Coordinates of C-alpha atoms and ligand atoms in Angstrom, one line a residue:
M1 CA 105.5 -2.7 134.8
A2 CA 102.1 -4.5 135.0
I3 CA 101.0 -5.4 138.9
K4 CA 101.5 -8.8 139.6
N5 CA 98.1 -9.7 140.9
E6 CA 96.0 -8.9 138.1
T7 CA 94.8 -9.9 134.6
I8 CA 95.3 -7.7 131.5
L9 CA 93.6 -9.0 128.6
A10 CA 95.3 -8.7 125.2
I11 CA 93.1 -8.1 122.3
D12 CA 93.9 -8.5 118.5
F13 CA 90.7 -7.2 117.2
G14 CA 90.7 -7.8 113.5
T15 CA 88.9 -7.0 110.5
S16 CA 88.5 -10.6 109.6
H17 CA 89.7 -12.4 112.8
S18 CA 90.3 -11.8 116.1
L19 CA 92.5 -13.3 118.9
V20 CA 92.9 -13.0 122.5
G21 CA 95.5 -13.7 125.2
A22 CA 96.2 -12.3 128.7
L23 CA 98.9 -11.7 131.0
Q24 CA 97.8 -13.2 134.2
N25 CA 99.7 -12.3 137.4
G26 CA 102.5 -11.4 135.1
V27 CA 102.6 -14.9 133.5
R28 CA 101.8 -14.8 129.6
K29 CA 98.7 -16.7 128.5
E30 CA 99.0 -17.6 124.9
A31 CA 96.2 -17.4 122.2
L32 CA 93.0 -18.6 124.2
A33 CA 90.4 -21.0 122.7
I34 CA 87.7 -18.3 122.6
D35 CA 86.0 -19.9 119.8
P36 CA 85.5 -23.5 120.6
S37 CA 83.5 -24.1 117.4
G38 CA 85.9 -22.5 115.0
E39 CA 88.4 -24.5 112.9
D40 CA 90.9 -23.1 114.9
P41 CA 89.7 -22.1 118.4
S42 CA 92.0 -19.6 119.0
L43 CA 91.1 -17.6 116.1
M44 CA 87.3 -16.0 116.1
R45 CA 86.0 -14.6 113.0
T46 CA 85.0 -11.1 113.7
L47 CA 81.4 -11.6 112.8
L48 CA 78.0 -10.5 114.4
Y49 CA 74.7 -12.5 113.5
F50 CA 71.3 -11.2 114.5
P51 CA 68.5 -13.4 113.7
N52 CA 66.2 -10.7 115.0
S53 CA 67.2 -7.6 117.2
D54 CA 67.1 -9.4 120.8
I55 CA 69.8 -11.9 119.8
C56 CA 73.3 -12.0 118.7
F57 CA 75.5 -14.9 117.7
Y58 CA 79.4 -14.4 117.3
G59 CA 82.5 -15.9 115.4
A60 CA 81.9 -19.5 114.0
E61 CA 78.6 -19.6 115.8
A62 CA 77.3 -16.4 113.8
I63 CA 78.0 -18.4 110.3
S64 CA 76.5 -21.7 111.7
K65 CA 73.2 -19.9 112.6
Y66 CA 73.1 -17.8 109.8
L67 CA 73.1 -20.9 107.5
E68 CA 70.7 -22.5 109.8
N69 CA 68.1 -19.7 109.6
D70 CA 68.2 -19.5 106.0
M71 CA 70.2 -16.4 105.7
E72 CA 67.2 -14.7 107.5
G73 CA 68.3 -11.9 109.8
R74 CA 71.5 -9.7 109.5
L75 CA 75.0 -10.8 109.6
F76 CA 77.9 -8.0 109.7
R77 CA 81.3 -8.7 108.5
S78 CA 84.2 -6.3 108.3
F79 CA 82.7 -3.8 110.5
K80 CA 86.0 -2.7 112.0
S81 CA 86.5 -0.9 108.5
H82 CA 83.5 1.4 109.3
L83 CA 85.1 3.0 112.3
P84 CA 87.0 6.0 110.4
N85 CA 83.8 6.6 108.4
A86 CA 81.6 9.6 110.0
N87 CA 78.8 8.8 107.7
Y88 CA 78.5 5.1 109.0
L89 CA 76.6 5.6 112.1
G90 CA 75.5 1.8 112.4
T91 CA 72.2 0.1 111.3
A92 CA 68.7 -0.3 112.3
L93 CA 67.5 -3.7 113.4
D94 CA 63.7 -4.1 113.4
N95 CA 63.3 -0.8 115.2
R96 CA 66.2 -0.5 117.2
R97 CA 69.2 1.6 116.3
L98 CA 72.5 -0.4 116.5
S99 CA 75.5 2.0 116.5
L100 CA 78.8 1.1 115.2
E101 CA 80.4 1.4 118.7
T102 CA 77.8 -0.7 120.1
M103 CA 78.4 -3.3 117.5
V104 CA 82.1 -3.4 118.4
G105 CA 81.1 -3.2 122.1
L106 CA 79.2 -6.4 121.8
F107 CA 81.7 -8.1 120.2
L108 CA 84.4 -7.1 122.6
L109 CA 81.9 -8.0 125.5
E110 CA 81.7 -11.3 124.3
I111 CA 85.3 -11.6 124.1
R112 CA 85.5 -10.4 127.6
K113 CA 83.0 -12.9 129.0
R114 CA 84.4 -15.8 127.3
A115 CA 87.9 -15.0 128.6
E116 CA 86.9 -14.5 132.0
K117 CA 85.4 -18.0 132.0
I118 CA 88.7 -19.4 130.7
L119 CA 90.6 -17.6 133.0
G120 CA 88.3 -17.8 136.0
T121 CA 88.4 -14.1 136.9
T122 CA 86.9 -10.8 136.1
I123 CA 88.9 -8.5 134.0
T124 CA 88.3 -4.7 133.5
K125 CA 91.9 -4.0 132.2
A126 CA 93.0 -4.7 128.1
V127 CA 95.4 -3.7 125.8
I128 CA 94.0 -3.5 122.5
G129 CA 95.6 -3.3 119.3
K130 CA 94.9 -0.7 116.8
P131 CA 95.9 -0.2 113.0
A132 CA 98.7 2.3 112.2
R133 CA 96.2 4.2 110.7
Y134 CA 92.5 3.8 110.6
S135 CA 92.3 6.1 107.8
M136 CA 94.6 8.7 105.8
D137 CA 92.6 11.5 107.0
E138 CA 93.9 12.5 110.5
V139 CA 90.4 13.6 111.9
A140 CA 88.8 10.3 110.8
D141 CA 91.7 8.6 112.2
E142 CA 91.2 10.2 115.7
F143 CA 87.3 9.6 115.4
A144 CA 88.0 5.9 114.9
L145 CA 90.1 5.4 117.9
H146 CA 87.5 7.5 119.8
R147 CA 84.8 5.0 118.8
M148 CA 87.0 2.1 120.0
K149 CA 87.1 3.8 123.1
K150 CA 83.8 4.1 123.4
A151 CA 83.2 0.3 122.3
A152 CA 85.9 -1.1 125.1
E153 CA 84.0 1.0 127.6
Y154 CA 80.5 -0.6 126.7
A155 CA 82.3 -4.1 126.8
G156 CA 83.1 -3.1 130.5
F157 CA 86.6 -2.5 130.2
T158 CA 87.8 0.7 132.8
E159 CA 91.3 0.8 131.9
V160 CA 92.5 0.4 128.2
R161 CA 95.8 0.9 126.2
F162 CA 95.8 1.1 122.6
V163 CA 99.0 -0.4 121.0
P164 CA 99.5 0.0 117.0
E165 CA 99.3 -3.5 115.4
P166 CA 102.7 -3.4 113.6
L167 CA 104.4 -2.2 117.0
A168 CA 102.7 -5.3 118.7
A169 CA 104.3 -7.5 115.8
A170 CA 107.5 -5.8 116.5
L171 CA 107.3 -6.4 120.3
D172 CA 106.9 -10.3 119.4
F173 CA 109.7 -10.4 116.9
R174 CA 112.1 -8.8 119.4
R175 CA 111.7 -11.5 121.8
D176 CA 113.7 -13.7 119.3
I177 CA 116.4 -11.3 118.8
K178 CA 119.2 -10.1 121.3
E179 CA 121.6 -8.1 119.5
D180 CA 121.0 -4.3 118.3
K181 CA 119.3 -4.4 115.0
T182 CA 116.9 -2.2 113.1
I183 CA 114.0 -4.1 111.7
L184 CA 111.0 -3.1 109.8
I185 CA 107.7 -5.2 110.3
G186 CA 104.7 -5.2 107.6
D187 CA 101.3 -6.6 108.7
F188 CA 99.0 -7.3 105.9
G189 CA 95.5 -8.1 107.5
G190 CA 92.0 -8.1 105.9
G191 CA 91.3 -4.0 106.4
T192 CA 94.8 -2.4 107.0
S193 CA 98.2 -2.9 105.9
D194 CA 100.6 -1.5 108.5
F195 CA 104.3 -0.9 108.9
T196 CA 106.9 -0.2 111.8
I197 CA 110.5 0.7 111.7
M198 CA 112.1 0.1 115.1
K199 CA 115.3 -0.8 116.9
I200 CA 115.7 -3.6 119.0
S201 CA 118.2 -4.4 121.7
K202 CA 118.5 -6.7 124.5
N203 CA 117.3 -3.8 126.9
A204 CA 113.6 -3.5 127.8
F205 CA 111.4 -1.8 125.4
E206 CA 111.2 1.9 125.3
K207 CA 108.9 3.9 123.2
S208 CA 111.7 5.8 121.9
D209 CA 112.8 2.6 120.2
V210 CA 110.1 2.9 117.6
L211 CA 111.3 5.0 114.7
A212 CA 108.2 4.9 112.5
V213 CA 104.8 4.0 112.2
D214 CA 102.5 4.3 109.2
G215 CA 100.0 2.5 107.4
C216 CA 97.1 2.4 104.7
P217 CA 93.3 1.2 105.0
L218 CA 93.6 -1.2 102.3
A219 CA 94.4 -5.1 102.7
G220 CA 92.7 -8.4 102.1
D221 CA 89.2 -7.4 101.8
A222 CA 90.5 -4.8 99.1
L223 CA 91.9 -7.6 97.2
D224 CA 88.7 -9.8 97.4
S225 CA 87.1 -6.6 96.0
V226 CA 89.2 -6.9 92.7
F227 CA 87.6 -10.1 91.7
M228 CA 84.1 -8.6 91.8
S229 CA 84.9 -5.0 90.5
S230 CA 87.1 -6.2 87.7
R231 CA 85.3 -9.1 86.4
L232 CA 82.5 -10.9 88.5
N233 CA 80.1 -7.9 88.9
R234 CA 79.5 -8.0 85.0
S235 CA 77.1 -10.8 85.6
F236 CA 75.3 -8.4 88.2
G237 CA 74.4 -5.6 85.8
A238 CA 77.6 -3.5 86.4
Q239 CA 78.0 -2.5 82.9
T240 CA 74.3 -1.8 82.6
Q241 CA 73.6 1.1 79.9
Y242 CA 69.9 2.7 80.5
R243 CA 67.9 5.7 79.5
M244 CA 65.2 7.3 81.8
P245 CA 61.8 7.8 80.3
L246 CA 61.7 11.1 77.9
S247 CA 65.2 11.5 78.1
N248 CA 68.1 11.0 75.6
N249 CA 70.7 10.7 78.0
L250 CA 72.4 7.6 78.0
L251 CA 73.3 6.4 81.4
K252 CA 75.6 3.8 83.2
M253 CA 74.9 1.9 86.3
P254 CA 76.7 4.2 88.8
A255 CA 80.0 3.1 90.2
S256 CA 78.9 4.4 93.7
V257 CA 75.8 1.4 93.6
M258 CA 78.3 -0.9 92.3
D259 CA 80.6 -0.2 95.2
R260 CA 78.2 -1.6 97.5
L261 CA 78.2 -4.9 95.9
N262 CA 82.2 -4.9 95.4
K263 CA 83.2 -4.3 98.8
P264 CA 82.7 -6.9 101.6
S265 CA 82.1 -4.2 104.2
Q266 CA 79.5 -2.6 102.2
I267 CA 77.2 -5.3 101.3
V268 CA 74.6 -5.2 103.8
H269 CA 73.9 -1.7 102.4
L270 CA 72.6 -2.9 99.2
K271 CA 69.4 -3.8 100.6
E272 CA 68.4 -0.5 101.8
R273 CA 65.5 1.0 100.2
D274 CA 66.7 3.8 98.5
T275 CA 69.5 1.6 96.7
Y276 CA 67.0 -1.1 95.9
Q277 CA 64.3 1.1 94.3
F278 CA 67.0 2.6 92.5
I279 CA 68.3 -0.5 91.0
K280 CA 64.7 -1.4 90.1
E281 CA 64.5 1.6 88.2
V282 CA 67.7 0.9 86.1
Q283 CA 66.3 -2.5 85.6
K284 CA 63.1 -1.0 84.1
C285 CA 65.0 1.3 81.9
A286 CA 68.1 -1.0 80.7
L287 CA 68.6 -0.9 77.1
K288 CA 69.6 -4.4 76.6
D289 CA 67.5 -7.6 77.8
E290 CA 70.8 -9.5 78.8
D291 CA 71.3 -6.5 81.6
K292 CA 67.9 -6.8 82.6
D293 CA 68.6 -10.4 83.4
S294 CA 71.8 -9.7 85.0
I295 CA 70.1 -7.0 87.3
E296 CA 67.6 -10.0 88.1
R297 CA 70.3 -12.0 89.2
L298 CA 71.7 -9.2 91.4
F299 CA 68.0 -9.1 93.1
V300 CA 68.2 -13.0 93.7
M301 CA 71.6 -12.3 95.3
I302 CA 70.4 -9.6 97.6
E303 CA 66.9 -11.3 98.3
D304 CA 68.4 -14.7 99.1
Q305 CA 71.3 -13.0 101.0
Q306 CA 74.0 -15.0 98.9
I307 CA 76.7 -12.1 99.0
F308 CA 78.4 -13.3 102.2
Q309 CA 78.8 -16.6 100.7
F310 CA 79.8 -15.5 97.2
F311 CA 82.6 -13.6 98.8
E312 CA 83.6 -16.5 101.1
E313 CA 84.4 -18.3 97.5
I314 CA 86.3 -15.4 96.2
E315 CA 88.2 -15.4 99.3
Q316 CA 89.2 -18.9 98.7
T317 CA 89.9 -18.4 95.1
K318 CA 92.3 -15.5 96.1
K319 CA 94.1 -17.9 98.6
A320 CA 94.3 -20.5 96.3
L321 CA 96.2 -18.0 93.9
S322 CA 98.8 -17.7 96.8
K323 CA 99.8 -21.3 95.8
K324 CA 99.2 -21.6 92.1
S325 CA 99.2 -19.6 88.9
T326 CA 95.4 -20.1 88.0
A327 CA 92.5 -20.8 90.5
K328 CA 88.9 -21.8 89.8
F329 CA 86.1 -19.7 91.1
K330 CA 82.7 -21.8 91.2
F331 CA 79.2 -20.8 92.7
S332 CA 76.3 -23.3 92.5
Y333 CA 73.6 -21.6 94.0
P334 CA 70.6 -21.7 91.8
D335 CA 69.8 -18.7 89.2
L336 CA 73.4 -17.5 90.5
E337 CA 75.7 -20.2 88.9
T338 CA 78.8 -19.0 88.3
E339 CA 82.1 -20.6 87.0
D340 CA 85.4 -18.8 86.0
I341 CA 89.2 -19.2 86.1
F342 CA 91.2 -16.5 87.6
S343 CA 95.2 -16.3 87.0
M344 CA 97.8 -14.6 89.4
V345 CA 98.8 -12.5 86.3
E346 CA 95.4 -10.7 86.2
F347 CA 94.9 -10.7 89.9
E348 CA 98.2 -8.7 90.1
V349 CA 97.2 -6.4 87.4
W350 CA 93.9 -5.7 88.7
S351 CA 95.6 -5.1 92.2
D352 CA 98.3 -2.8 91.0
K353 CA 96.5 0.6 92.4
I354 CA 96.1 -1.2 96.0
K355 CA 99.7 -2.2 95.8
T356 CA 101.0 1.1 94.8
D357 CA 99.0 2.8 97.8
I358 CA 100.3 0.1 100.2
F359 CA 103.6 0.6 99.4
A360 CA 103.4 4.3 99.4
A361 CA 102.6 3.9 103.1
L362 CA 106.0 2.1 103.4
D363 CA 107.7 4.8 101.6
R364 CA 106.2 7.3 103.8
C365 CA 107.6 5.3 106.8
F366 CA 111.1 5.4 105.8
V367 CA 111.1 9.3 105.4
Q368 CA 109.6 9.3 108.9
A369 CA 112.4 7.1 110.2
K370 CA 115.0 9.0 108.1
L371 CA 116.4 5.9 107.1
S372 CA 117.1 4.1 103.8
E373 CA 115.9 0.6 102.9
Q374 CA 119.6 -0.6 103.0
Q375 CA 120.0 0.4 106.8
I376 CA 117.2 -2.4 107.6
D377 CA 118.8 -5.6 109.1
Y378 CA 115.6 -7.8 109.1
V379 CA 112.1 -7.5 107.4
F380 CA 109.5 -9.4 109.1
L381 CA 106.0 -10.1 107.7
T382 CA 102.9 -11.1 109.0
G383 CA 99.1 -11.1 108.6
G384 CA 97.1 -13.5 106.5
T385 CA 97.6 -11.2 103.2
A386 CA 101.2 -11.4 103.6
H387 CA 100.9 -14.8 101.8
V388 CA 100.0 -13.0 98.6
P389 CA 102.8 -13.7 96.1
F390 CA 103.1 -9.9 94.7
I391 CA 103.4 -8.6 98.3
Q392 CA 106.2 -11.1 99.1
K393 CA 107.9 -10.5 95.7
E394 CA 108.0 -6.6 96.3
F395 CA 109.8 -7.3 99.5
E396 CA 112.2 -9.6 98.0
R397 CA 113.0 -6.8 95.4
R398 CA 113.3 -4.0 97.9
F399 CA 115.4 -5.7 100.6
G400 CA 116.7 -9.1 99.2
R401 CA 115.3 -12.6 100.0
E402 CA 117.9 -13.2 102.7
K403 CA 116.6 -10.4 105.2
L404 CA 113.1 -11.6 104.7
Q405 CA 111.3 -13.4 107.5
T406 CA 108.0 -14.6 107.8
K407 CA 106.8 -16.1 110.9
N408 CA 103.7 -17.1 112.5
F409 CA 101.2 -15.4 110.1
F410 CA 98.4 -15.0 112.6
H411 CA 99.7 -14.9 116.3
S412 CA 102.6 -12.3 116.1
I413 CA 100.2 -9.3 117.0
L414 CA 98.5 -11.2 119.9
S415 CA 101.8 -12.3 121.2
G416 CA 103.2 -8.8 121.0
L417 CA 100.3 -7.5 122.9
I418 CA 100.7 -9.7 125.8
E419 CA 104.3 -8.2 125.9
G420 CA 102.7 -4.8 125.5
A421 CA 100.7 -5.8 128.9
K422 CA 104.1 -6.2 130.5
S423 CA 105.0 -2.7 129.7
W424 CA 101.5 -1.1 130.4
N425 CA 103.0 2.1 131.8
E426 CA 104.8 2.7 128.5
F427 CA 101.8 2.9 126.5
T428 CA 100.4 6.1 128.0
E429 CA 97.6 6.6 125.7
P430 CA 94.8 6.3 128.4
S431 CA 91.4 5.1 127.6
N432 CA 89.9 8.7 128.0
Ligands
ATP1 N1 96.9 -17.8 101.8 C1 96.1 -16.7 101.6 N2 96.6 -15.9 100.6 C2 95.9 -14.8 100.6 N3 95.3 -14.1 101.4 C3 95.1 -14.8 102.8 C4 95.5 -16.1 102.9 N4 95.2 -16.4 104.0 C5 94.6 -15.5 104.8 N5 94.2 -14.2 103.6 C6 93.7 -13.1 103.9 O1 94.5 -12.2 105.3 C7 93.1 -11.6 105.5 C8 93.1 -11.8 107.0 O2 94.2 -11.6 107.6 P1 94.3 -11.5 109.2 O3 93.6 -12.5 110.1 O4 95.7 -11.1 109.7 O5 93.7 -9.9 109.1 P2 92.9 -9.2 110.4 O6 93.8 -9.3 111.7 O7 91.6 -10.0 110.7 O8 92.7 -7.9 109.9 P3 93.3 -6.4 110.1 O9 94.6 -6.5 110.8 O10 93.2 -5.8 108.8 O11 92.0 -5.6 111.3 C9 91.9 -12.0 104.9 O12 91.9 -11.0 103.8 C10 92.2 -13.3 104.1 O13 91.6 -13.4 103.0
MG2 MG1 95.5 -7.9 112.2

């Protein structure tokens, strides 16, 4: 059990949003107003903005300062997704190297400072959520957790427990259910889709209640990407064919370069010198004038730092498709004007591979739990991406509508992490 006279912070560090609560002297403190300038002060966007290497802004203020400064400096989003990637060491800011651990650490430190101010005490203990899997590769997965531990240390937490995010959601749901049941939890966030199968009863939580945890590093960001990779990137040179001087080989714009445009977590790297120079070469050698023009648009996008805003519009379009069968995409920045209509049907077709990979993780979870789908009493869905109709439809198909519960799309994990703080000793994974 947690000790009475102390404060344990509960942090749902999400790819797109982060939330913070606490267990203070044994009492639950629900979502704190951690980002007063945000639309919903309890949801802090997981963003860092450096106008220069000496100053950093966080959350809603990161966006407002970024816009105020005419998109000068560097804005980082979805950096949680880089954690399992050993090739991603961080970035250079002016002449300073900024490691990924420090980026995450700075964000957690800001959260800690804001929470300390709200709760009126110093805090060194934290329960932090982690995806079921940062990566499908076990070594990469361990590496990501190691980096998170370093980041938490940087933020001044001396004792940390990591609780899988879908398990946290389960700990929340079990508060409402008093009889013995077997439940499945699906958490669909920005970076990862996570599943837990567990038994619940009115007895205190025990680790052995968890029958299986699995997941996959694809979720809302990957769904945003399909709008770019399946259609919108064509007006930025994705289909350019070119021939280098003195060569007969017909070449195509490499997928590895376009990936940097297609993926929200990669977009900051389009500006890197090698990539930038390479695209310049492709433009020079493009066979068609219209492709040269498209690449020119790509340069406007990069130089005027419009990619973040462009993806904000994509996300709005995607969210609109959760409510209606078609949605408009409109981007009005000079020289980048784009208008398009997207349909739910094409969105679903484009996302087929992602959906298959996500549900393969669910299948693995059942194998691990040695259960069949019929043995599940309730299915709980949470996370922003659980709104997507084809995700919900698949659950209905597998489990039937009557077993499906959707609750509190954004707060269940945090609420479960606060429960997790009560069972501090059950989570034996120490911080080092
Ligand atoms: N109505 C909606 N329809 C479709 N997608 C939505 C909707 N609302 C939010 N999303 C998506 O949900 C994602 C954010 O969800 P959430 O806040 O649960 O993720 P996160 O906790 O930040 O990420 P993770 O848990 O993967 O680290 C974003 O990709 C967002 O676009
Ligand atoms: Mg989440």
